[in-house]
XYZ file of C-alpha atoms in Angstrom:
414
model
C -28.570 156.485 -53.231
C -31.564 157.326 -55.473
C -31.599 155.750 -58.930
C -33.410 158.669 -60.594
C -33.051 162.448 -60.433
C -36.154 164.234 -59.157
C -36.886 167.823 -60.320
C -36.314 170.816 -58.053
C -40.082 171.337 -57.888
C -40.846 167.735 -56.817
C -43.517 167.654 -54.095
C -43.974 165.300 -51.136
C -46.636 163.521 -53.215
C -44.136 162.929 -56.057
C -41.773 161.116 -53.690
C -44.589 159.126 -52.049
C -45.896 158.039 -55.455
C -42.559 156.445 -56.309
C -43.842 153.671 -54.017
C -47.646 154.126 -54.033
C -48.506 155.323 -57.569
C -51.956 156.220 -58.886
C -52.523 152.774 -60.432
C -52.200 151.209 -56.939
C -54.652 153.767 -55.520
C -57.074 153.151 -58.411
C -56.954 149.435 -57.630
C -57.893 150.230 -54.001
C -60.887 152.190 -55.330
C -62.029 149.258 -57.504
C -61.526 146.660 -54.760
C -63.266 148.789 -52.095
C -66.307 149.283 -54.350
C -66.391 145.552 -55.182
C -66.257 144.627 -51.507
C -68.999 147.140 -50.615
C -71.253 145.704 -53.330
C -70.685 142.102 -52.222
C -71.107 143.011 -48.546
C -74.456 144.671 -49.231
C -75.642 141.743 -51.354
C -74.989 139.495 -48.372
C -76.059 141.657 -45.432
C -78.578 144.079 -46.929
C -78.320 147.321 -48.870
C -76.696 150.434 -47.424
C -78.542 153.494 -48.750
C -75.859 155.842 -47.393
C -73.117 154.211 -49.504
C -71.959 155.770 -52.791
C -69.047 154.275 -54.730
C -65.743 155.776 -53.639
C -63.669 157.821 -56.126
C -59.893 158.216 -56.557
C -60.057 161.723 -55.049
C -61.867 160.362 -51.979
C -59.400 157.466 -51.647
C -56.496 159.932 -51.586
C -58.303 162.009 -48.966
C -58.975 158.843 -46.941
C -55.234 158.030 -46.956
C -54.475 161.664 -46.094
C -56.645 161.512 -42.960
C -54.962 158.287 -41.847
C -51.470 159.656 -42.480
C -52.306 162.800 -40.456
C -52.378 160.588 -37.323
C -48.652 159.942 -37.800
C -47.931 163.653 -37.264
C -50.399 164.523 -34.497
C -50.464 161.095 -32.722
C -54.163 161.261 -31.909
C -55.543 158.041 -30.453
C -58.333 157.907 -33.047
C -58.451 159.321 -36.576
C -62.041 160.407 -35.783
C -60.583 163.039 -33.417
C -60.117 165.210 -36.540
C -63.875 165.923 -36.564
C -64.221 166.303 -32.782
C -64.171 169.518 -30.807
C -61.271 168.325 -28.646
C -57.524 168.955 -28.603
C -56.792 166.848 -31.719
C -59.522 168.372 -33.890
C -58.340 169.803 -37.206
C -60.870 172.132 -38.780
C -58.700 172.911 -41.815
C -58.825 169.326 -43.113
C -62.119 168.187 -41.519
C -64.091 170.145 -44.147
C -62.780 168.050 -47.065
C -64.878 165.010 -46.122
C -67.610 164.426 -43.552
C -66.992 162.067 -40.668
C -69.871 159.787 -41.747
C -68.440 159.474 -45.274
C -64.968 158.701 -43.875
C -66.425 155.991 -41.615
C -68.238 154.415 -44.577
C -64.995 154.214 -46.594
C -63.193 152.827 -43.528
C -65.888 150.147 -43.161
C -65.528 148.872 -46.739
C -61.843 149.679 -47.423
C -60.016 146.806 -49.163
C -56.866 146.249 -51.203
C -57.951 142.766 -52.369
C -61.676 142.177 -51.961
C -61.890 138.412 -52.508
C -59.701 135.358 -51.986
C -58.901 133.441 -55.171
C -59.269 129.651 -55.148
C -55.475 129.162 -55.357
C -54.663 131.511 -52.447
C -53.617 130.007 -49.120
C -51.387 132.820 -47.819
C -52.774 134.623 -44.777
C -51.794 138.047 -46.166
C -53.578 137.569 -49.502
C -55.584 140.760 -48.881
C -52.442 142.933 -49.147
C -49.798 140.701 -50.784
C -50.163 142.433 -54.204
C -49.692 145.794 -52.462
C -46.587 144.553 -50.585
C -45.161 143.192 -53.876
C -45.801 146.525 -55.612
C -44.183 148.377 -52.689
C -41.133 146.094 -52.873
C -40.749 146.780 -56.604
C -40.869 150.499 -55.834
C -38.161 150.180 -53.165
C -35.941 148.151 -55.525
C -36.295 150.491 -58.500
C -36.031 153.826 -56.639
C -32.967 153.212 -54.458
C -29.565 151.510 -54.613
C -28.445 150.586 -51.062
C -24.923 150.836 -49.683
C -22.789 147.742 -49.113
C -23.498 147.634 -45.361
C -27.051 146.667 -44.365
C -28.808 145.541 -41.183
C -31.478 142.892 -40.537
C -33.694 143.797 -37.588
C -37.210 144.370 -36.246
C -38.016 148.106 -36.370
C -39.881 149.854 -33.576
C -43.527 149.659 -34.624
C -45.235 150.015 -31.257
C -47.508 152.834 -30.221
C -46.469 156.226 -28.979
C -44.901 155.743 -25.495
C -46.960 158.638 -24.082
C -50.177 156.856 -25.072
C -48.950 153.539 -23.650
C -48.259 155.293 -20.338
C -51.763 156.740 -20.185
C -53.972 153.976 -21.650
C -55.771 151.440 -19.493
C -54.386 147.969 -18.818
C -57.209 146.429 -20.852
C -56.395 148.606 -23.891
C -52.731 147.737 -23.560
C -53.428 143.976 -23.436
C -55.588 144.254 -26.524
C -52.873 146.104 -28.435
C -50.161 143.659 -27.362
C -51.940 140.851 -29.224
C -50.270 141.583 -32.539
C -50.504 138.485 -34.714
C -47.393 139.080 -36.812
C -43.762 140.075 -36.612
C -42.290 142.637 -39.010
C -38.626 142.407 -40.082
C -36.650 144.633 -42.457
C -33.388 144.780 -44.382
C -32.191 148.353 -44.021
C -29.384 150.380 -45.611
C -27.296 151.304 -42.577
C -25.779 154.495 -44.028
C -29.080 156.173 -45.012
C -31.802 154.320 -43.056
C -33.691 153.450 -46.262
C -35.652 150.205 -45.745
C -34.841 148.003 -48.745
C -37.073 145.047 -47.954
C -39.952 144.136 -45.636
C -40.790 140.638 -44.403
C -43.984 139.895 -42.459
C -44.243 136.615 -40.536
C -47.763 135.695 -39.534
C -48.768 133.968 -36.350
C -50.825 131.458 -38.331
C -51.556 128.979 -35.558
C -49.896 126.594 -33.151
C -48.595 124.242 -35.867
C -44.950 123.600 -36.699
C -44.768 126.734 -38.885
C -46.683 129.072 -36.569
C -44.974 131.990 -34.875
C -45.742 130.493 -31.444
C -43.913 127.280 -32.327
C -40.917 129.088 -33.821
C -40.667 132.134 -31.542
C -37.072 132.847 -30.420
C -35.922 129.703 -32.202
C -33.230 129.498 -34.891
C -35.622 128.115 -37.559
C -37.780 131.249 -37.582
C -34.913 133.726 -37.591
C -32.959 131.777 -40.211
C -36.081 131.703 -42.422
C -36.595 135.459 -41.900
C -32.964 136.225 -42.814
C -33.082 134.111 -45.983
C -36.333 135.771 -47.088
C -34.936 139.265 -46.509
C -31.737 138.470 -48.435
C -33.257 136.611 -51.388
C -32.524 139.585 -53.706
C -29.043 140.214 -52.263
C -27.134 137.255 -53.731
C -23.874 137.969 -55.558
C -23.767 141.688 -54.658
C -21.040 141.464 -51.947
C -23.292 143.061 -49.345
C -22.189 143.038 -45.706
C -25.169 142.131 -43.515
C -25.171 143.018 -39.800
C -27.368 140.847 -37.593
C -28.525 140.702 -33.982
C -28.062 137.686 -31.674
C -31.310 135.951 -32.679
C -30.213 135.645 -36.344
C -26.444 135.118 -35.924
C -25.387 131.505 -36.536
C -22.456 129.722 -38.157
C -24.625 127.633 -40.504
C -26.547 130.661 -41.798
C -23.384 132.744 -42.332
C -21.690 129.894 -44.233
C -24.783 129.528 -46.422
C -24.816 133.263 -47.137
C -21.093 133.236 -47.997
C -21.780 130.744 -50.803
C -24.250 133.289 -52.229
C -21.745 136.163 -52.105
C -23.281 137.733 -48.980
C -20.939 138.495 -46.058
C -21.995 138.888 -42.447
C -21.081 140.359 -39.098
C -23.258 139.447 -36.143
C -23.428 139.790 -32.379
C -23.505 136.362 -30.733
C -25.359 135.430 -27.556
C -25.028 132.063 -25.854
C -28.662 132.429 -24.745
C -30.347 133.673 -27.948
C -28.090 132.490 -30.792
C -27.717 129.120 -32.480
C -24.172 128.217 -31.350
C -23.982 124.914 -33.273
C -20.454 124.278 -34.576
C -18.755 126.959 -32.469
C -15.898 126.063 -30.057
C -17.176 125.823 -26.432
C -13.925 127.355 -25.136
C -14.875 130.671 -26.813
C -18.412 130.618 -25.449
C -17.328 130.373 -21.791
C -15.976 133.403 -19.976
C -12.310 133.056 -18.875
C -11.671 132.814 -15.131
C -8.779 135.294 -15.150
C -9.867 138.971 -14.922
C -9.473 140.920 -18.167
C -8.850 144.549 -18.952
C -11.064 146.579 -21.284
C -10.197 146.130 -24.948
C -8.696 142.637 -24.608
C -9.957 140.027 -27.050
C -9.502 136.436 -28.195
C -9.973 135.098 -31.728
C -10.631 131.661 -33.248
C -10.822 131.155 -37.013
C -12.257 128.582 -39.399
C -11.597 129.447 -43.058
C -12.856 132.997 -43.581
C -15.014 132.876 -40.444
C -13.778 134.547 -37.258
C -15.208 134.229 -33.752
C -14.164 137.204 -31.626
C -14.582 137.423 -27.844
C -13.999 141.054 -26.796
C -14.118 142.446 -23.245
C -15.626 145.836 -22.301
C -17.309 145.732 -18.864
C -18.511 142.311 -19.974
C -17.764 139.741 -22.668
C -19.113 140.416 -26.173
C -18.861 137.816 -28.929
C -18.974 138.502 -32.662
C -19.084 136.131 -35.619
C -17.907 137.529 -38.963
C -16.513 136.664 -42.381
C -16.637 140.272 -43.624
C -13.649 141.710 -41.713
C -10.130 140.503 -41.024
C -9.738 139.800 -37.292
C -6.229 141.279 -37.290
C -7.379 144.711 -38.476
C -7.566 147.121 -35.558
C -10.325 149.561 -34.683
C -11.431 151.655 -31.708
C -14.653 152.295 -29.826
C -14.790 155.927 -28.658
C -16.575 156.467 -25.335
C -17.379 159.922 -24.007
C -15.991 159.238 -20.520
C -13.364 156.523 -20.955
C -11.905 157.661 -24.295
C -10.723 155.152 -26.916
C -11.059 151.410 -26.301
C -9.100 149.158 -28.711
C -11.037 146.441 -30.539
C -11.006 144.465 -33.803
C -12.337 146.375 -36.824
C -15.426 144.094 -36.974
C -16.507 145.296 -33.511
C -16.093 148.967 -34.461
C -18.071 148.469 -37.701
C -20.865 146.602 -35.899
C -21.211 149.336 -33.265
C -21.235 152.110 -35.896
C -23.890 150.557 -38.123
C -26.163 149.438 -35.288
C -26.011 152.864 -33.638
C -27.187 154.441 -36.908
C -30.216 152.153 -37.003
C -31.016 153.059 -33.365
C -30.938 156.734 -34.388
C -33.238 155.940 -37.331
C -35.727 154.229 -35.006
C -35.623 157.145 -32.566
C -36.115 159.678 -35.360
C -38.669 157.997 -37.624
C -40.644 155.412 -35.634
C -42.641 158.178 -33.936
C -44.077 159.036 -37.374
C -45.795 155.663 -37.827
C -49.562 155.925 -38.410
C -51.359 155.829 -35.042
C -54.519 154.100 -36.341
C -54.439 150.489 -35.042
C -57.273 148.400 -36.526
C -58.169 144.937 -35.220
C -57.628 143.099 -38.515
C -54.062 141.895 -39.065
C -53.907 142.713 -42.784
C -54.966 146.303 -42.046
C -52.313 146.654 -39.321
C -49.634 145.445 -41.761
C -50.982 147.769 -44.472
C -50.701 150.915 -42.319
C -47.225 149.933 -41.088
C -46.168 149.446 -44.727
C -47.598 152.867 -45.680
C -45.652 154.424 -42.768
C -42.406 152.809 -43.982
C -43.106 154.028 -47.538
C -43.495 157.627 -46.274
C -40.248 157.396 -44.278
C -38.448 156.051 -47.368
C -39.980 158.856 -49.458
C -38.626 161.429 -46.981
C -35.141 159.858 -47.110
C -35.160 160.151 -50.929
C -36.429 163.738 -50.600
C -33.517 164.636 -48.278
C -31.062 163.178 -50.829
C -32.614 165.134 -53.735
C -32.062 168.673 -54.988
C -35.657 169.518 -54.000
C -34.565 169.401 -50.335
C -32.148 172.310 -50.866
C -35.068 174.419 -52.133
C -37.608 173.805 -49.349
C -35.820 171.935 -46.486
C -38.861 170.350 -44.831
C -38.457 168.427 -41.587
C -40.020 164.955 -41.363
C -43.122 166.456 -39.676
C -43.413 169.208 -42.317
C -42.984 166.632 -45.095
C -45.843 164.604 -43.584
C -48.046 167.706 -43.365
C -47.312 168.580 -46.995
C -48.177 165.027 -48.072
C -51.491 165.134 -46.161
C -52.448 168.472 -47.761
C -51.545 167.232 -51.239
C -53.572 164.035 -50.752
C -56.529 166.129 -49.575
C -56.193 168.464 -52.568
C -55.551 171.614 -50.540
C -53.894 174.361 -52.538
C -51.692 175.755 -49.752
C -48.076 175.340 -50.911
C -46.296 177.403 -48.243
C -43.924 175.496 -45.884
C -45.488 174.274 -42.664
C -44.028 175.688 -39.435
């Protein structure tokens, strides 16, 4: 849970600033003004440009965040006369001023001579965000490694043209998270760039064990020695990785797929389906030290690799129609924790910022801001302030937008 007690009067902004404090916003102001100056020195002066202020930067973020609540295709719809127009917040800043800030917006204006990383423009921000996640929240023992749903609103995808869809599919990075499976709080973010067709590029490593093993190690670099139980999907699950994690005091439970997983070192007899028909709930087990390979049948064969649960401990999967199906405890735990993450994705992914810029670093930045707001709401729900106001996720987002824009209205949104 949270590591600090927030006051009863804590606002949405107070929770958001646990991760994006004023000093980070002030740095964005400085870097944006530096970039604007350098840009104009190179391409000619811009008489309409005036240096941005902290108040304007907060308003700029507020406008962007408002797209996560109203799901408008373009943030500029706020100033339009159409369905997504919002007269109450459009008066805070003119559209032309917003577009100027959007043109020059930067988190890191210039590449240093030592920098080779493709995300250098936002790496300091991601590091600051990670420190905020680590200091504000203590995760539960059970955690999940996965790729969250970060795609656009399904209604928009159904209505946009094929050309627009192709353009949006060309995302040049993959985003992975380590997530507390009892609260949904995202503890760590890892961004893997598609940096080219070389040996380390995403194209070369896509759906291959090297990439997913590297992702898992990066996400768990702060988890050593804490006896965490990490749940993984088929692309990450492998015997070599789990044995390496065990040496670091990290225990695992993963779904295994003969098609997607690295099955090196696993007995072939357990990877092939038996010829004799099986009844639901039957399972076979093979062990090597603390590691168990479980093959469980339920309208199909499911394989699990784990060193976190004893294979002899019994559990049950409860189905609405067929009732209780017996299984090893590892299978029950895996199903419970993964189903929570699916609920998290269903509940929170629709509140990701709708603005989708062309530049990769900007796409990652807005996804990271969206995750920070979701984490802020989770901390809000676990605080005493929630029992005073009880905002929904949409109301929390609306409150945050109003506070960033400096509007005085403090009544709950309906």
